[in-house]
PDB file of C-alpha atoms in Angstrom:
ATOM      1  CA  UNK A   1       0.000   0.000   0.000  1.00  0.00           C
ATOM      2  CA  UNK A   2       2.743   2.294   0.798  1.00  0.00           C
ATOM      3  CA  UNK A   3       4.490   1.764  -2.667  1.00  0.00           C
ATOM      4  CA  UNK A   4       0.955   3.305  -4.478  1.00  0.00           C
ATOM      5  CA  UNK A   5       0.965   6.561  -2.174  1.00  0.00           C
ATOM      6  CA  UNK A   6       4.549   6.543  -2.705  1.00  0.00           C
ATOM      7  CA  UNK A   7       4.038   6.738  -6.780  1.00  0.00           C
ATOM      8  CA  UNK A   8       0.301   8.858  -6.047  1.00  0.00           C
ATOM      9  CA  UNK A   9       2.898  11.677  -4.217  1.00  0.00           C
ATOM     10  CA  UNK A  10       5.485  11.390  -6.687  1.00  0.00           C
ATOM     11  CA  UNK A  11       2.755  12.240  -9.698  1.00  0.00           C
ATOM     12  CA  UNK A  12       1.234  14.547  -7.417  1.00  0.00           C
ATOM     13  CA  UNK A  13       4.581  16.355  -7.569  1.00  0.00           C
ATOM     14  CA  UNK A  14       5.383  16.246 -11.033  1.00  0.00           C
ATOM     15  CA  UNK A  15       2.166  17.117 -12.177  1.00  0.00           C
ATOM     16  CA  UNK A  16       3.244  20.591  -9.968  1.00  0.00           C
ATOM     17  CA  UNK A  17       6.651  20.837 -10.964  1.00  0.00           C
ATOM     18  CA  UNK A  18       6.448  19.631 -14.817  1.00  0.00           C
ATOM     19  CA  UNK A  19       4.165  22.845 -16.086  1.00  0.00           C
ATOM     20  CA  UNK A  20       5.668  25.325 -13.662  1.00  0.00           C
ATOM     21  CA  UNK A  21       9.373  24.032 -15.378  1.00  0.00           C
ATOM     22  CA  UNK A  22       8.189  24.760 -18.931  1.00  0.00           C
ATOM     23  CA  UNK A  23       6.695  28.225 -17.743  1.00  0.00           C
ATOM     24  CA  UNK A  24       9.706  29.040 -15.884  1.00  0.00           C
ATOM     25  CA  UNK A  25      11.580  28.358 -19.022  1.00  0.00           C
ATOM     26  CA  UNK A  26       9.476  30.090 -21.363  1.00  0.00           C
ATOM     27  CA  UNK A  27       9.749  33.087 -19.027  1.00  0.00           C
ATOM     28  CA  UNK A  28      13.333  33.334 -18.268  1.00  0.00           C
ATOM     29  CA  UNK A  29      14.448  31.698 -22.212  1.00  0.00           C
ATOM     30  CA  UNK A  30      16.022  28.589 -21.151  1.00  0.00           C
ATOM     31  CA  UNK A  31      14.019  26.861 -24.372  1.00  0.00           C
ATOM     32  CA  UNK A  32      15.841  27.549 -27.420  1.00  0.00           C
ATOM     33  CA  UNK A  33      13.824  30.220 -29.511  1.00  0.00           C
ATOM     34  CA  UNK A  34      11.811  31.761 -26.736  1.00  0.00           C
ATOM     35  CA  UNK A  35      13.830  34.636 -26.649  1.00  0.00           C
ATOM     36  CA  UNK A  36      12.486  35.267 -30.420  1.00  0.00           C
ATOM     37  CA  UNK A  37       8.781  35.165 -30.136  1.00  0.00           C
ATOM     38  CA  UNK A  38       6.374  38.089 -28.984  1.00  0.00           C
ATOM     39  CA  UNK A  39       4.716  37.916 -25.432  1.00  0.00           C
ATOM     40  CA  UNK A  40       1.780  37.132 -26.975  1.00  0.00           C
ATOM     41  CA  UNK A  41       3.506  34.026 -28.647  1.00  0.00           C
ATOM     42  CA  UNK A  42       5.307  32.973 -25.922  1.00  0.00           C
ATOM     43  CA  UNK A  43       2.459  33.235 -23.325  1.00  0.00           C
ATOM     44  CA  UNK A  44       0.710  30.826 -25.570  1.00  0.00           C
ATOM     45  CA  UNK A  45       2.673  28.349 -26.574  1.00  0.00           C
ATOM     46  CA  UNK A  46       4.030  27.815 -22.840  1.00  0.00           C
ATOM     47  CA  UNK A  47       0.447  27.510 -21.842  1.00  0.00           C
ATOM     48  CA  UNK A  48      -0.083  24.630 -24.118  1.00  0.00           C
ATOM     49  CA  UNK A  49       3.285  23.081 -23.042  1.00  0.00           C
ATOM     50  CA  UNK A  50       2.511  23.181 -20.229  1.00  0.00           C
ATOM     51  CA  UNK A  51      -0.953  21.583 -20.444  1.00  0.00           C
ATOM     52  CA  UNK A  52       0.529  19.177 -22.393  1.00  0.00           C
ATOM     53  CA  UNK A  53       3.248  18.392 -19.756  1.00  0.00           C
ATOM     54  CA  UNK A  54       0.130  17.294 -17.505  1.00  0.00           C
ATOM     55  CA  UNK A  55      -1.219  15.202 -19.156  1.00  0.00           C
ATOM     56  CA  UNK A  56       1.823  13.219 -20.439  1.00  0.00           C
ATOM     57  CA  UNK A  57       1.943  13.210 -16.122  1.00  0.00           C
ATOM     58  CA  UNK A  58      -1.351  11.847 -16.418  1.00  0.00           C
ATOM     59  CA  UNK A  59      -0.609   9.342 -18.825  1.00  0.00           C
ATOM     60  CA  UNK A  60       2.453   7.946 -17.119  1.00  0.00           C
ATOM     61  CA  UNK A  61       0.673   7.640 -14.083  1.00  0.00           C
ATOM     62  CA  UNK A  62      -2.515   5.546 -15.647  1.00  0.00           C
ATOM     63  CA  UNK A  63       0.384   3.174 -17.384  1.00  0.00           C
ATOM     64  CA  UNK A  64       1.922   2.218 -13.934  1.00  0.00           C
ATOM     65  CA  UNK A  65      -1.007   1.740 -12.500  1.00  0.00           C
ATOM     66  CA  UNK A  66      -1.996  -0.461 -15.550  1.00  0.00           C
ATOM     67  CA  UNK A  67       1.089  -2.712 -14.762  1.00  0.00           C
ATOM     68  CA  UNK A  68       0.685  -3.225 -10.747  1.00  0.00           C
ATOM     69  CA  UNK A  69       0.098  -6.769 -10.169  1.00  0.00           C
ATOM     70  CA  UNK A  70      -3.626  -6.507  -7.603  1.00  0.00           C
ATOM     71  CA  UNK A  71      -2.451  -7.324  -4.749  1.00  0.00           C
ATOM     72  CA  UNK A  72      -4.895 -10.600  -4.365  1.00  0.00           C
ATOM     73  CA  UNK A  73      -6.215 -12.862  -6.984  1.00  0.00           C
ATOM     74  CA  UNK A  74      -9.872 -12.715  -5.110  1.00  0.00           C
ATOM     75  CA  UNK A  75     -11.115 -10.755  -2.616  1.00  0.00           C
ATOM     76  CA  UNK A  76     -11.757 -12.391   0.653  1.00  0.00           C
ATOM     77  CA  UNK A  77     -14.859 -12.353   2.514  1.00  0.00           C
ATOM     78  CA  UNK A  78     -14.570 -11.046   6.025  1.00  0.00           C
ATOM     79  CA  UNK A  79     -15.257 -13.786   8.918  1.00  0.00           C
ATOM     80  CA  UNK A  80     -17.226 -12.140  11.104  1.00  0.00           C
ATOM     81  CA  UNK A  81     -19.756 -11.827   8.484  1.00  0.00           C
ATOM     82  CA  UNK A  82     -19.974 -15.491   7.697  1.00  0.00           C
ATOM     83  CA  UNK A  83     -20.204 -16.609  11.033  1.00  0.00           C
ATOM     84  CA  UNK A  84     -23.109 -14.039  11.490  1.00  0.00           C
ATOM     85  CA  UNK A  85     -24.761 -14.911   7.955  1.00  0.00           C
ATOM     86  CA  UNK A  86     -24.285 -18.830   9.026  1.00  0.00           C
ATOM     87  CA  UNK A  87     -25.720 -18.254  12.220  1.00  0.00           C
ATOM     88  CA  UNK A  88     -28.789 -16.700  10.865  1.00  0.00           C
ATOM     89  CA  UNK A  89     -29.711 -19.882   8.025  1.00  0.00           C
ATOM     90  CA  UNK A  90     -29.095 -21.903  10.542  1.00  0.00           C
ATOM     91  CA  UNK A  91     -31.634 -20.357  12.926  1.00  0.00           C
ATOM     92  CA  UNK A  92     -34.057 -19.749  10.179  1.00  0.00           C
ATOM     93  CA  UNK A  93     -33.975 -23.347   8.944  1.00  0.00           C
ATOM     94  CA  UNK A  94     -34.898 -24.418  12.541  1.00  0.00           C
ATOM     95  CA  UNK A  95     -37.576 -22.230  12.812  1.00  0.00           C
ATOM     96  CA  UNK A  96     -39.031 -23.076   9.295  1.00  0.00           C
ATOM     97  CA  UNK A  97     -38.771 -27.210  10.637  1.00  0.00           C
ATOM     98  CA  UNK A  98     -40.305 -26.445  14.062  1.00  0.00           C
ATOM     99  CA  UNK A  99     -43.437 -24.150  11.995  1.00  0.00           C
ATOM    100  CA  UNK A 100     -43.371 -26.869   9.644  1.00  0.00           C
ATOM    101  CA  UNK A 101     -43.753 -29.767  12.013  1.00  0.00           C
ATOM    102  CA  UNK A 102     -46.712 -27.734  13.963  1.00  0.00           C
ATOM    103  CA  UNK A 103     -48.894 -27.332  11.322  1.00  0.00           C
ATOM    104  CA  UNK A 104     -48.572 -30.869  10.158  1.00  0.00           C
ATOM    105  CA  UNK A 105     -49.874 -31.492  13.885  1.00  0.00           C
ATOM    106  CA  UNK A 106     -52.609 -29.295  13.992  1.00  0.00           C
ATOM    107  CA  UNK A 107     -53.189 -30.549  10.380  1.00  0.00           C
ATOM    108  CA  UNK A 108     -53.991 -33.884  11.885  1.00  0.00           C
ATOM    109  CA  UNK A 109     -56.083 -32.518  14.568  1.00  0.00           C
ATOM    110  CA  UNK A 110     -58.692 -30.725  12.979  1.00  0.00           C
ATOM    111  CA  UNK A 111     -59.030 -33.746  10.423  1.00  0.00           C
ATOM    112  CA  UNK A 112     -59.532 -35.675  13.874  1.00  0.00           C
ATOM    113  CA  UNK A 113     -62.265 -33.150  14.649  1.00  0.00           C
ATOM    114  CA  UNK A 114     -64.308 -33.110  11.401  1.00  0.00           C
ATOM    115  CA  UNK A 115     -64.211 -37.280  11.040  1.00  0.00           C
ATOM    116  CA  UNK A 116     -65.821 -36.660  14.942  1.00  0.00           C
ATOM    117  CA  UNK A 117     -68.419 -34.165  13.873  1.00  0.00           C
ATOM    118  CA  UNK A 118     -69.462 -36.435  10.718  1.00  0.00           C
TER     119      UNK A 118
END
């Protein structure tokens, strides 16, 4: 778990550092053939860059997490809840015999009744 917030932070931070670098750059004319454009150029084509920059970020960071391994092949069911689930059929069962077995009796005691009555 640690190793996927450690990669989360590090994307976090480049997805900070990467566009700010390219404006920077732009800015200061550490990109060959800044210096030449107009502020108007160079205002736009750093914002794009820089944009750009992001989402390669972006797309780096969906391809790692394309290539983790999951961590389990199936996800496990927790315990507590299957004892508690078990618990409960099991209790409903008995109840649905001991219903069962009552109204087979008093079934056989009202046919007792009418064969009486007739």
């Amino acid at each position: 778990m640690s190793a996927v917030i450690k990669k989360f932070f590090i994307t976090s931070m480049a997805m900070w550092i990467a566009p700010l670098a390219v404006l920077y750059g732009f800015y200061y004319g550490y990109i060959p053939g800044a210096s030449q454009l107009s502020a108007e150029n160079k205002t736009l084509i750093s914002g794009f860059i820089a944009v750009i920059s992001v989402n390669l970020v972006i797309g780096f960071y969906i391809c790692m997490a394309m290539k983790e391994s999951p961590a389990s092949t199936a996800p496990q069911p927790d315990p507590n809840f299957l004892a508690e689930a078990k618990a409960s059929i099991n209790q409903s069962e008995t109840a649905a015999s001991s219903s069962t077995a009552a109204e087979q009796t008093s079934g056989k005691d009202t046919d007792q009744v009418k064969g009486k009555m007739e």
